Coordinates of N, CA and C in Angstrom, one line a residue:
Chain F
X23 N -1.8 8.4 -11.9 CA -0.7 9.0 -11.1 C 0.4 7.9 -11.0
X24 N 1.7 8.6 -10.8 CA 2.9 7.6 -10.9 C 3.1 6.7 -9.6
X25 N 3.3 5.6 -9.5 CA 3.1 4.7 -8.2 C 3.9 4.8 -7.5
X26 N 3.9 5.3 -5.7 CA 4.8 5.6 -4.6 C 4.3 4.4 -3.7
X27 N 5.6 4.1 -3.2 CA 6.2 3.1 -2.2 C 7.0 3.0 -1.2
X28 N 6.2 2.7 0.2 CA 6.7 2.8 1.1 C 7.8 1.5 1.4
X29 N 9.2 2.2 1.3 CA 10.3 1.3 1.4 C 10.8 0.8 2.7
X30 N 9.9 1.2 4.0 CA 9.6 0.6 4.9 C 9.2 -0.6 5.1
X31 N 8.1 -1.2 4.3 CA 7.7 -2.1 4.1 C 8.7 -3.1 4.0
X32 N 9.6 -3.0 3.2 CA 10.6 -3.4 2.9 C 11.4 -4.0 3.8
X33 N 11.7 -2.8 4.5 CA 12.9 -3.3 5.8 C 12.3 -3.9 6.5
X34 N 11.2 -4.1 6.8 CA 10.5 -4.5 8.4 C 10.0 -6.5 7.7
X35 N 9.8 -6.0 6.1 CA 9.3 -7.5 5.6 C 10.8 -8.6 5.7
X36 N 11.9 -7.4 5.5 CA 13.5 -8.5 5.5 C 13.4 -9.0 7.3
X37 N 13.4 -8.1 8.1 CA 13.6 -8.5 9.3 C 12.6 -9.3 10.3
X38 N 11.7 -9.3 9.5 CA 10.5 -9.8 10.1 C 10.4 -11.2 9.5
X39 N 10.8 -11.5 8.3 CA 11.3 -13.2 7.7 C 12.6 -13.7 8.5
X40 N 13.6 -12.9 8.8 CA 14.3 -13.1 9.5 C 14.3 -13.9 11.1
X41 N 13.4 -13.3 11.2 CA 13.8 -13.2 13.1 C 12.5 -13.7 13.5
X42 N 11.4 -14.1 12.6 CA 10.2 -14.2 12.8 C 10.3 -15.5 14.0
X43 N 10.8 -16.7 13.2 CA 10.9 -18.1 14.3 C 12.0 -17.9 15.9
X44 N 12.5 -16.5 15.9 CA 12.7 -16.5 17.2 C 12.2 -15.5 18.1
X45 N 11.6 -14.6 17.6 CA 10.6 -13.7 18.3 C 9.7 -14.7 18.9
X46 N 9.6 -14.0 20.6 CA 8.6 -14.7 21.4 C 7.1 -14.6 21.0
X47 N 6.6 -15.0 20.3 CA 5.3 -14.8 19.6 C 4.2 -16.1 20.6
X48 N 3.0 -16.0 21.1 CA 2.6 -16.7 21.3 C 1.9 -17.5 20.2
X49 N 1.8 -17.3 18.7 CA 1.4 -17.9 18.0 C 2.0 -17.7 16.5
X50 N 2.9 -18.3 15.5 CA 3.3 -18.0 14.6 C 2.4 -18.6 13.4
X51 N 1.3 -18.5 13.6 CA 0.0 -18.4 12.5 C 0.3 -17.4 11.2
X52 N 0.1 -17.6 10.5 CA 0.0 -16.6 9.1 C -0.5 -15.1 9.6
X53 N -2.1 -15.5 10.3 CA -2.6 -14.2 10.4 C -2.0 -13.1 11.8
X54 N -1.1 -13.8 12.6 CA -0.3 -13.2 13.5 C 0.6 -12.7 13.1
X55 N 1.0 -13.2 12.2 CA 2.5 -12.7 11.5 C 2.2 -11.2 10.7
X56 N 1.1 -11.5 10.0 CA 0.7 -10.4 9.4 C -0.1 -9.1 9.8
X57 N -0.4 -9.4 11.7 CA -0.9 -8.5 12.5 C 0.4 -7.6 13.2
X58 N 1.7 -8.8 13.2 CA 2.8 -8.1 13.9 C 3.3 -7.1 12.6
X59 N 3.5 -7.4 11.7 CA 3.9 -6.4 10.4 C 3.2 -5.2 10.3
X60 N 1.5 -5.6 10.1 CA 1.3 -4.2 10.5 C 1.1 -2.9 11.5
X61 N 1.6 -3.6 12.4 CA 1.3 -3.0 13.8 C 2.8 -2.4 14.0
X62 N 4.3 -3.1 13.6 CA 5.4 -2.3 13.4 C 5.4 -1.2 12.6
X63 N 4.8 -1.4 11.3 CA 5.2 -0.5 10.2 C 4.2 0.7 10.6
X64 N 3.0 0.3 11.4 CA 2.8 1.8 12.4 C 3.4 2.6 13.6
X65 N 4.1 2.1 13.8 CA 5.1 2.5 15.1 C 6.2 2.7 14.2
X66 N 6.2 2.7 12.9 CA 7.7 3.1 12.8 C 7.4 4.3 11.4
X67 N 7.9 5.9 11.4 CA 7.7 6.6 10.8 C 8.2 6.2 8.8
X68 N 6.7 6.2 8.5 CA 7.0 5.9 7.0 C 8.1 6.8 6.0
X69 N 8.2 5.8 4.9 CA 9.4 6.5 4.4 C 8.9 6.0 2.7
X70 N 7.9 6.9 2.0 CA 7.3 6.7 0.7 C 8.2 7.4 -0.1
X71 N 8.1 6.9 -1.3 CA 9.2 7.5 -2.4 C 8.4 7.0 -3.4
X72 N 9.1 8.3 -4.8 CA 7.8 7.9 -6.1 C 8.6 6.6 -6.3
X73 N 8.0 5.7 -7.1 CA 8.7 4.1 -7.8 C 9.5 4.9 -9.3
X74 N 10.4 4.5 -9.8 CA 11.3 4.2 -8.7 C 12.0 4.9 -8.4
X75 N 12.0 6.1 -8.6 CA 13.2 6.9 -8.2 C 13.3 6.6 -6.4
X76 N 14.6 6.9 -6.4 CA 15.1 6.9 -4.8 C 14.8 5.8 -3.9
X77 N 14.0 4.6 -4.6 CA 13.6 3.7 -3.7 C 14.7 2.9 -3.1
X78 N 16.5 2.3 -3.7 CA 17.1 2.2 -3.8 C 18.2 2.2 -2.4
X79 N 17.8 3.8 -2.1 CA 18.8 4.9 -1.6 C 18.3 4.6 -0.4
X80 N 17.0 4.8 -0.2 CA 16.3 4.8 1.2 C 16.3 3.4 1.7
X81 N 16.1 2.7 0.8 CA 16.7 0.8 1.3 C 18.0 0.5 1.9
X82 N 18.6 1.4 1.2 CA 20.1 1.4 1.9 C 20.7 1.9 3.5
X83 N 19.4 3.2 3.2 CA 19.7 3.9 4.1 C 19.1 3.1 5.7
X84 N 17.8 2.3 5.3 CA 17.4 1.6 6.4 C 17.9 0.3 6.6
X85 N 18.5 -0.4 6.1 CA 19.8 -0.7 6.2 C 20.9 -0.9 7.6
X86 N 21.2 0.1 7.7 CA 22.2 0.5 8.5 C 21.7 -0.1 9.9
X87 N 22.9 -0.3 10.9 CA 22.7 -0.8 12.0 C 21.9 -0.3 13.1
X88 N 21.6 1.1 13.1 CA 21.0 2.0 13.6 C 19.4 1.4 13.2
X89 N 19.4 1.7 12.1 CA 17.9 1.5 11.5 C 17.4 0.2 11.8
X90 N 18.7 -0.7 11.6 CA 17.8 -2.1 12.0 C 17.2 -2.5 13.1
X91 N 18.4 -1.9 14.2 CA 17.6 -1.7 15.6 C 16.5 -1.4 16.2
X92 N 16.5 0.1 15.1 CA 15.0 0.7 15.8 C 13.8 -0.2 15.4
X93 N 13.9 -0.7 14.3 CA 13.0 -1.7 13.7 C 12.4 -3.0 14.5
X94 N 13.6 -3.3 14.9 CA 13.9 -4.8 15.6 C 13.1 -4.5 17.2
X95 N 13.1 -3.4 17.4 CA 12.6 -2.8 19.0 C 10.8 -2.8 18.6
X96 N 10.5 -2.0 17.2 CA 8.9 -2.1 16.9 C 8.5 -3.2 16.8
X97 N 9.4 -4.5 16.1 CA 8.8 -5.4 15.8 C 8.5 -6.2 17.2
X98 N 9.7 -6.0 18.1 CA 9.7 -6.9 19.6 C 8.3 -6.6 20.4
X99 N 7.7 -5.3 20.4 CA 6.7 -4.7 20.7 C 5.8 -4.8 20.0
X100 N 6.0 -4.8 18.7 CA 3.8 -5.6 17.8 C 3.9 -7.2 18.1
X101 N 4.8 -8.0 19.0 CA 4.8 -9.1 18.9 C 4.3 -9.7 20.7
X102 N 4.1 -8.6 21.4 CA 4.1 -8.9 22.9 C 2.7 -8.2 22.4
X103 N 2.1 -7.2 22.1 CA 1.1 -6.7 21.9 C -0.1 -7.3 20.9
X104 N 0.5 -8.3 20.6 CA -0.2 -9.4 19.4 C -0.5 -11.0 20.1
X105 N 0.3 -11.2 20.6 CA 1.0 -12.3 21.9 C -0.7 -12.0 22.5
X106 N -0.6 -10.8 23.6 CA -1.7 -10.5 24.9 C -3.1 -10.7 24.4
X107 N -3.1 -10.2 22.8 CA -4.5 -10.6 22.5 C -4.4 -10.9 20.7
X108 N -4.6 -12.1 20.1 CA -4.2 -12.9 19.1 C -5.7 -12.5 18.7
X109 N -6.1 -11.9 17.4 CA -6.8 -12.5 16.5 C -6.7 -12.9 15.4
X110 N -6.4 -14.0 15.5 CA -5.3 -14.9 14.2 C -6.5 -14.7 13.2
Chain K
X51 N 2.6 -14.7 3.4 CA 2.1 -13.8 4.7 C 1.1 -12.9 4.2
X52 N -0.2 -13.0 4.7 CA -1.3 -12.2 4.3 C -1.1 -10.7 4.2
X53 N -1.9 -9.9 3.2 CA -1.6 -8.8 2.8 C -1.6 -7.8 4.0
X54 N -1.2 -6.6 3.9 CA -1.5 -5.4 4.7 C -1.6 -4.0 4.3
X55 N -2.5 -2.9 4.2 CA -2.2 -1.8 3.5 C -2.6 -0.4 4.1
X56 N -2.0 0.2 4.1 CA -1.8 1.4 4.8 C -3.3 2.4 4.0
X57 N -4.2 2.3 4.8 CA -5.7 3.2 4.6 C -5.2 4.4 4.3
X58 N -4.4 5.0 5.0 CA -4.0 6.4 4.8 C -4.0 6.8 3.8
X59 N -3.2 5.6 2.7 CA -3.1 5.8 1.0 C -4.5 6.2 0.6
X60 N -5.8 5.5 0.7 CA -6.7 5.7 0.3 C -7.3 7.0 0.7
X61 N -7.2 7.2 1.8 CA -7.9 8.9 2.8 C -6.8 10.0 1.3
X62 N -5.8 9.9 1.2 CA -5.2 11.0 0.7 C -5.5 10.8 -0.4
X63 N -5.1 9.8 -1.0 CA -5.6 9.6 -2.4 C -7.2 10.6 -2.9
X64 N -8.3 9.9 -2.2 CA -9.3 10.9 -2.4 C -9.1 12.4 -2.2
X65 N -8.7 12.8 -1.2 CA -8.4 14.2 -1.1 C -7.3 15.1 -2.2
X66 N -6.9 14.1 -2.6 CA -5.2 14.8 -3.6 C -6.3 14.6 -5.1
X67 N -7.4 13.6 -5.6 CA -8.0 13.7 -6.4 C -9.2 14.9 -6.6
X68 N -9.3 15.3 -5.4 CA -10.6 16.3 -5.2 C -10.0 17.5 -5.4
X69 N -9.0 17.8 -4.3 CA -8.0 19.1 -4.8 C -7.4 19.3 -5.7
X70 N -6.5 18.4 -5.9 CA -5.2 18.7 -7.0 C -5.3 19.9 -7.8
X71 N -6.6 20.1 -8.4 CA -6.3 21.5 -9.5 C -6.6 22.8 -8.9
X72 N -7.1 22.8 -7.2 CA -7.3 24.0 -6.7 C -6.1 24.0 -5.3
X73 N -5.1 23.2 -5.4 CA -3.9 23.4 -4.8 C -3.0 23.9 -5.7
X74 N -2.2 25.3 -4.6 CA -1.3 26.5 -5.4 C 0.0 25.3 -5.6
X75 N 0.0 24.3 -6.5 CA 1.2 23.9 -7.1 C 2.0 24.8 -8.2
X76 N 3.4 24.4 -8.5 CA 3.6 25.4 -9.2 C 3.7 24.8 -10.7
X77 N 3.7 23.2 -10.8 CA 3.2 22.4 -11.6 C 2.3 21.0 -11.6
X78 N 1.8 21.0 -12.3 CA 0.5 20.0 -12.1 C 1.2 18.7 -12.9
X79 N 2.3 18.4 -13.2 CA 2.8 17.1 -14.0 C 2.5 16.0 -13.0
X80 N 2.3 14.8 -14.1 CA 2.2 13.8 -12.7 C 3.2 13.4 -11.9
X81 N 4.5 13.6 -12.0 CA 5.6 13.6 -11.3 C 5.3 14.1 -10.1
X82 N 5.0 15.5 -10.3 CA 5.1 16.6 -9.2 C 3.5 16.0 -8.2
X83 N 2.7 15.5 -8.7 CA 1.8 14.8 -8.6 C 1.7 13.9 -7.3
X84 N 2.4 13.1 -8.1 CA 3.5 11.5 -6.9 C 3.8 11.8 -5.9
X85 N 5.1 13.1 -5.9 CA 6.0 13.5 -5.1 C 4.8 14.2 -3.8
X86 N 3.9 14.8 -4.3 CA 2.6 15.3 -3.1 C 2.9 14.5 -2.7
X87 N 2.1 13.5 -3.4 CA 1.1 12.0 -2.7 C 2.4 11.4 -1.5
X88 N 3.3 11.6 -1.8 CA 4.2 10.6 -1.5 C 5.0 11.2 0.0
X89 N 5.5 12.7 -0.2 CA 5.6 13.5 0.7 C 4.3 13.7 2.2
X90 N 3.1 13.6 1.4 CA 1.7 13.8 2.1 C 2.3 12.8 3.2
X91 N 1.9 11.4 2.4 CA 1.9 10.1 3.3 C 2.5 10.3 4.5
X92 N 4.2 10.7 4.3 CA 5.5 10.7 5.3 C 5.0 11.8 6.3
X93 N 4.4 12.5 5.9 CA 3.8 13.5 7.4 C 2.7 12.9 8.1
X94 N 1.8 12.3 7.8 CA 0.9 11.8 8.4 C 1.2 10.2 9.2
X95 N 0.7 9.9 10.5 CA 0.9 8.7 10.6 C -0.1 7.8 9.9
X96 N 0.6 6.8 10.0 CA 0.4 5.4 9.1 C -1.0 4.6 9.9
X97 N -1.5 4.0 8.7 CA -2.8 3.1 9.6 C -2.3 2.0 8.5
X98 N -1.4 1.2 9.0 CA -1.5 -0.5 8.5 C -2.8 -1.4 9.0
X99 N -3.5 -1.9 8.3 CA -4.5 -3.1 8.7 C -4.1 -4.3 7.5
X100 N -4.5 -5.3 8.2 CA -4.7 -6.7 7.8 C -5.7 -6.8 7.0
X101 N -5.4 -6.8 5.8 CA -6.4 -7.1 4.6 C -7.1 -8.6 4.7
X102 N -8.4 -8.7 4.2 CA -9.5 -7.0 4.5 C -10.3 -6.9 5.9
X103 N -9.7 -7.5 7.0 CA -10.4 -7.1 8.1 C -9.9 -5.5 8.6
X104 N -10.3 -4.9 8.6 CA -10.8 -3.8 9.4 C -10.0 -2.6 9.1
X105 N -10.2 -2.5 7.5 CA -9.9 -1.4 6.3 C -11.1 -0.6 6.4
X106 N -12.6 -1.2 6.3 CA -13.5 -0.3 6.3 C -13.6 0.7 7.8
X107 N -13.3 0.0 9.0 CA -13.9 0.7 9.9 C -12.6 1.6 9.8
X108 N -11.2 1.6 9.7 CA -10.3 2.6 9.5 C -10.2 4.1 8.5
X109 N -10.9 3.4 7.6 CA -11.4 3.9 6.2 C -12.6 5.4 6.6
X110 N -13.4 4.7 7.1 CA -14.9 5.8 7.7 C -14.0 6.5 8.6
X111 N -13.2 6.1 9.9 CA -12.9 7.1 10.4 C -11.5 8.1 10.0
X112 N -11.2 7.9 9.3 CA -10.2 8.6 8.1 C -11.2 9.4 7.3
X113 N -12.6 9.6 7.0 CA -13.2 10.1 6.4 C -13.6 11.4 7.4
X114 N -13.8 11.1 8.6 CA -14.3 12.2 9.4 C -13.6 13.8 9.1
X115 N -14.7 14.9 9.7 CA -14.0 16.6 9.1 C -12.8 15.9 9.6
X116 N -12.2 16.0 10.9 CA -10.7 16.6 11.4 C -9.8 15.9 10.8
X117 N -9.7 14.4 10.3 CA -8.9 13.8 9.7 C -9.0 14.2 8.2
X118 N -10.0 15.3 7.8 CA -9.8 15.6 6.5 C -9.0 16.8 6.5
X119 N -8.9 17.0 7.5 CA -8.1 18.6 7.9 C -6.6 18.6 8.5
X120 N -6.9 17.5 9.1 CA -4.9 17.1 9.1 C -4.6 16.7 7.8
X121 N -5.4 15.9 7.0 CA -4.6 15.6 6.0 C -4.6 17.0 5.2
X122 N -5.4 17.5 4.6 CA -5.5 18.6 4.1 C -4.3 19.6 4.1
X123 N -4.1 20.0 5.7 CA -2.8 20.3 5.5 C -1.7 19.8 5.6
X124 N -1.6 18.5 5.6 CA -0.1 17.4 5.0 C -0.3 18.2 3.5
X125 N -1.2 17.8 2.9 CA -1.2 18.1 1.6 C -0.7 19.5 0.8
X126 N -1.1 20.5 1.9 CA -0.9 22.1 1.2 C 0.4 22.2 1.9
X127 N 1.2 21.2 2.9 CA 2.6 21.9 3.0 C 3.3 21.3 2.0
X128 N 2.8 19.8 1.8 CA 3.6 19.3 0.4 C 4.0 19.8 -1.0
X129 N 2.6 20.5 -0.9 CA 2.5 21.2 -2.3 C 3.9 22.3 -2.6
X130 N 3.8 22.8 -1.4 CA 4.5 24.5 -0.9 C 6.5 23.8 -1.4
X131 N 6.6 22.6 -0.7 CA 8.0 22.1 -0.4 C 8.2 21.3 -2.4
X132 N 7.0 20.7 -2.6 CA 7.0 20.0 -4.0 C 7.8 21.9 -5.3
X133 N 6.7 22.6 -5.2 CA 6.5 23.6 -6.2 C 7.8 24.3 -5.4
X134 N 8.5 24.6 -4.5 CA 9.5 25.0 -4.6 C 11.1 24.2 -5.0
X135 N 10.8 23.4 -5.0 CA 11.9 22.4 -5.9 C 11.9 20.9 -5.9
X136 N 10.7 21.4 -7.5 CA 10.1 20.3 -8.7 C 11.4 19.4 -8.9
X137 N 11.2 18.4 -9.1 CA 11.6 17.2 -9.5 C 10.9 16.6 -10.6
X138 N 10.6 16.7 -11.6 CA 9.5 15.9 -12.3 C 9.9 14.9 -13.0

């Protein structure tokens, strides 16, 4: 079968290298980091597309200042929720 | 940053392998294929875990009847929205 990707991943991996060293994190351990990623990209509704068509378009579209927000709001919340109880 | 992957893939993946030829698609290409799988995913919520701690215990309960019946019908509305305008 032809390989689909969620281009969510995407957005949440740019803003999440971004903002990572100022997010209140009680611990910026590898395995924290990679507990707050997946705990955003479940609070935030996926967005799969076949590879590669349209993968592009929807990057774009999450993008937008709107989109980065809502992202930026999931990630502030898998990081207090990761914070309360760390299993690094 | 340590991996993460959305189980879900796997729960549908088996199910879209089991059905596929007894779901009313209106073509079976592997395009139209993708576009299921890919569409399925975006209706269902996401289960991101931290590879590989605690894929299996996500995995078994993704296996249960009811989670095979919400996905089930992610799958047959996919089909319905795919086979009325193929992309392949």
């Amino acid at each position: 079968m032809q390989r689909v990707h969620n281009v969510m991943e995407d957005a949440v991996t740019d803003l999440l290298q971004q903002q990572w060293s100022n997010l209140p994190a009680s611990c910026h351990c590898d395995g924290c980091k990679a507990d707050v990623y997946a705990l955003t990209l479940n609070r935030l509704k996926p967005h799969y597309v076949r590879m590669p068509v349209g993968s592009m378009y929807v990057k774009a579209h999450l993008m937008t200042v709107q989109s980065r927000a809502t992202i930026l709001t999931a990630l502030t919340e898998s990081v207090k929720r990761v914070s309360a109880d760390p299993h690094h």
